Amino acid sequence: MSIMNEIEKKVILIVDDSEPNRSLLRDMLYSKYSILEAIDGEDAIHQLEKKHDVIDLILLDVMMPKIDGFGVLEKMEAEGWIEDTPVVMISSDTSAKSINRGYALGSTDYISRPFNQNIVKRRVENTLLLFEKQKGLMDLVKEQVSEKEESNARMIRILSTVVEFRNGESGSHILQIRVITKILLDVLRHRHPEYLLTQVDVANIVTASALHDIGKICIPEGILNKPGKLTKEEFEVMKGHASKGEEILCDMEDDTSDAMFNYAKMICRWHHERFDGNGYPDGLVGEEIPIAAQIVALADVYDALVSERVYKPPFSHEEAFKMILNGECGSFNPDVIECLETEFPKIKKTILENSELKDQSLINPEMVSKDMIMRRNETLSNRTISLIEEERIKYQFLASLSTDALFDYDAKTDHLVFSGENREAFGLPDFVENLTQSSGGLGNDVQELVQELRYRIQETTPEKPFVNKQCKWKMADGSTAWCQVTARSLWHNDNTEDQSKLRGAIGKIININDEHQKLSHFQKLAMHDSLTKLLNPMTAQTMIKEDLEVNPDAIGVYIFFDVDDFKKINDNKGHNYGDLVLQYIASVLKKNTRSDDITARIGGDEFLIALRNIQDEHVIKKQVERIYQALLHSNDDYELSVSMGVAISPRDGKNYTTLVKHADLAMYAAKKNGKHGYQYYDSSMKEFD
Amino acid sequence: MNIERFYNLIGGDHKEVVETLGLPEELIETYLTKIYNDTTYDKLEEAIASKDYDTIEATAHTLKGNAVNLGLGNFGVSTSALVNCVRGNEYDKVDGLFESVKKDYQQIRLAYEETK
């Protein structure tokens, strides 16, 4: 048996004066339970005093010396142990009389002799199970009741704080009333049982005391918070809060059996009554005033004295105490006054430590209710609507200033709205209904674009909501313009949703045609040789490298050539003529190459051609020959000839450097061969290196 | 100890005892040994001599409990009769009933000694 099981084993106390009987029972039960033994009733009580909270069940013999089984049951009842520990009587005396006596004293069951192991085990097990379930249920009920009480109390605190705030009273007024009421009631209950107050009554009265001034909600604010003395008429209105409070509560709750509510009604109506009949509204005298109202009346007076009011500064606790005892605040029940006298130090101390009291509430009802009051002249929905309206006007204004087209897509309704001054120039309607189902009058291109954007927007996340796209846009006037479409997805940020949900998207379409043209112009400038408009060496190199990277095994032809005796041309005919020759060469190359071939001026009179995606060698020969022949030119005063070297990928190399180097070697070979010709690279050319 | 023979000698039902208790025979043997060594009977005998009826009732009750639990034949019946007689204040019958108790008790002791 593991230690854990040993710990979890239930504990059974066997009480029997006969040793053989105890060992018999022990042997029957010890495998499943921890066994304690008591040799008689006295010993049993002695053991229970020490460890009643660890004993789960008692097997109790009836006939025993000193104290018998019934005596043990009586003691257990008196100590309250019987509530937590079930007792199974052991009886050889199966007369109904003694069994009934056992039941009457709280035993749960009995077993009779001779002991049958099965029956003993089963009785013990059943009793334990039953008790456990009962206890579980009781705990559950207790928990539910206290939960309900807690939420009731919380609602009442909120409600009363609303009243308190409107009354311009300090935030702790209600709390202090409750505290004073509680202290006075606790002592009154003990000292004067004749008032028949139970603990439940005390709890209900304390809770209800928070509502004592709820009727003030009906009093005009001018009177309620008037700094000076009230006129006679005003005071009459003010006095109305007592009966108004009771009316409010009567309207709120029909259930007249709710004790807390009944106390609240009494307290509201009669917390300004005085013991001598000089109070209001009914002028009740003495015991006619319910004790709950009497206590709260005193608590209210005490609190009012020690608190600051619009019409008076706070008095010290000692002053307040003296004023009440002197009858300056009307007469009170002597029993209640007596409670105040003895509990005065405690009340004073508790109120002065008031900050601690505040922390007792789980939520901050004060803040909640203040917030509610702040908004009382402006209902939540109106406030929301005005905020939305404000945003809408702002948005419209900014949209009208924009030369772009704006759009707003709502995923729930599937509607797409276009706006912005230039909406029509983009050929866009103002509204597309059921976007997923219909083209909504959008052109095919736009429809396609919309689908693409919708797809990309769905791929966004709340953290990365942006989508950008540049595309050619067919404008309403038939022209084509480069446009930039920028969109942002919108998400529900409602925390109650498991995941963020796409709500829709907003965005704009900007005409960037001018910028695009400028950009492409500058890009061209940057990429090309200014004289020949062929690619510059850097760009050619980048493009060839990229191409080789993408298609390392594709057949390509790399031709490197220069003009034979170009220096002579420059020297004899001048640089301008030389430039013209170079421009002429460029024009020849453009005519004799495909648009995706690369033609570049590498420097001076050196050129590089890269012919890509060549099918076979036969084509290469023809192509090289054609280019070579095209470049040869003669007129009256000048004959143009070139020397060309050709390298073929992947045969002669797979990277830019190797291929250009080999083409260069081949070109030198051509020159050595007497210029005016071309050579294909072969590995023997290394010797020229 | 031959428990079966023990029960046969005292007119008890060995099989029923074993079944009811649901415990191994070795344990039953230890209970019987405890009862054999127990002094409750001696206290009863003393109480009878001194006519201490409270002690007579208590000790006879204890013996009755043991007898019933262990199925000790007539011993349970005679002790029970003695207990009821004292509770009913029929003190004149006490001596006569004690004779039966004594006879049954001695039978148990003899049987125990013979079969142990």
XYZ file of N, CA, C and O in Angstrom, chain A residues 91 368 599:
12
model
N -25.213 -3.257 17.282
C -26.163 -3.690 18.292
C -26.362 -5.188 18.266
O -26.563 -5.788 17.216
N -18.112 52.645 -11.419
C -19.129 52.198 -12.371
C -20.326 53.135 -12.341
O -20.808 53.613 -13.359
N 22.125 43.456 -75.567
C 23.181 44.103 -76.352
C 23.717 45.265 -75.539
O 22.968 46.105 -75.065
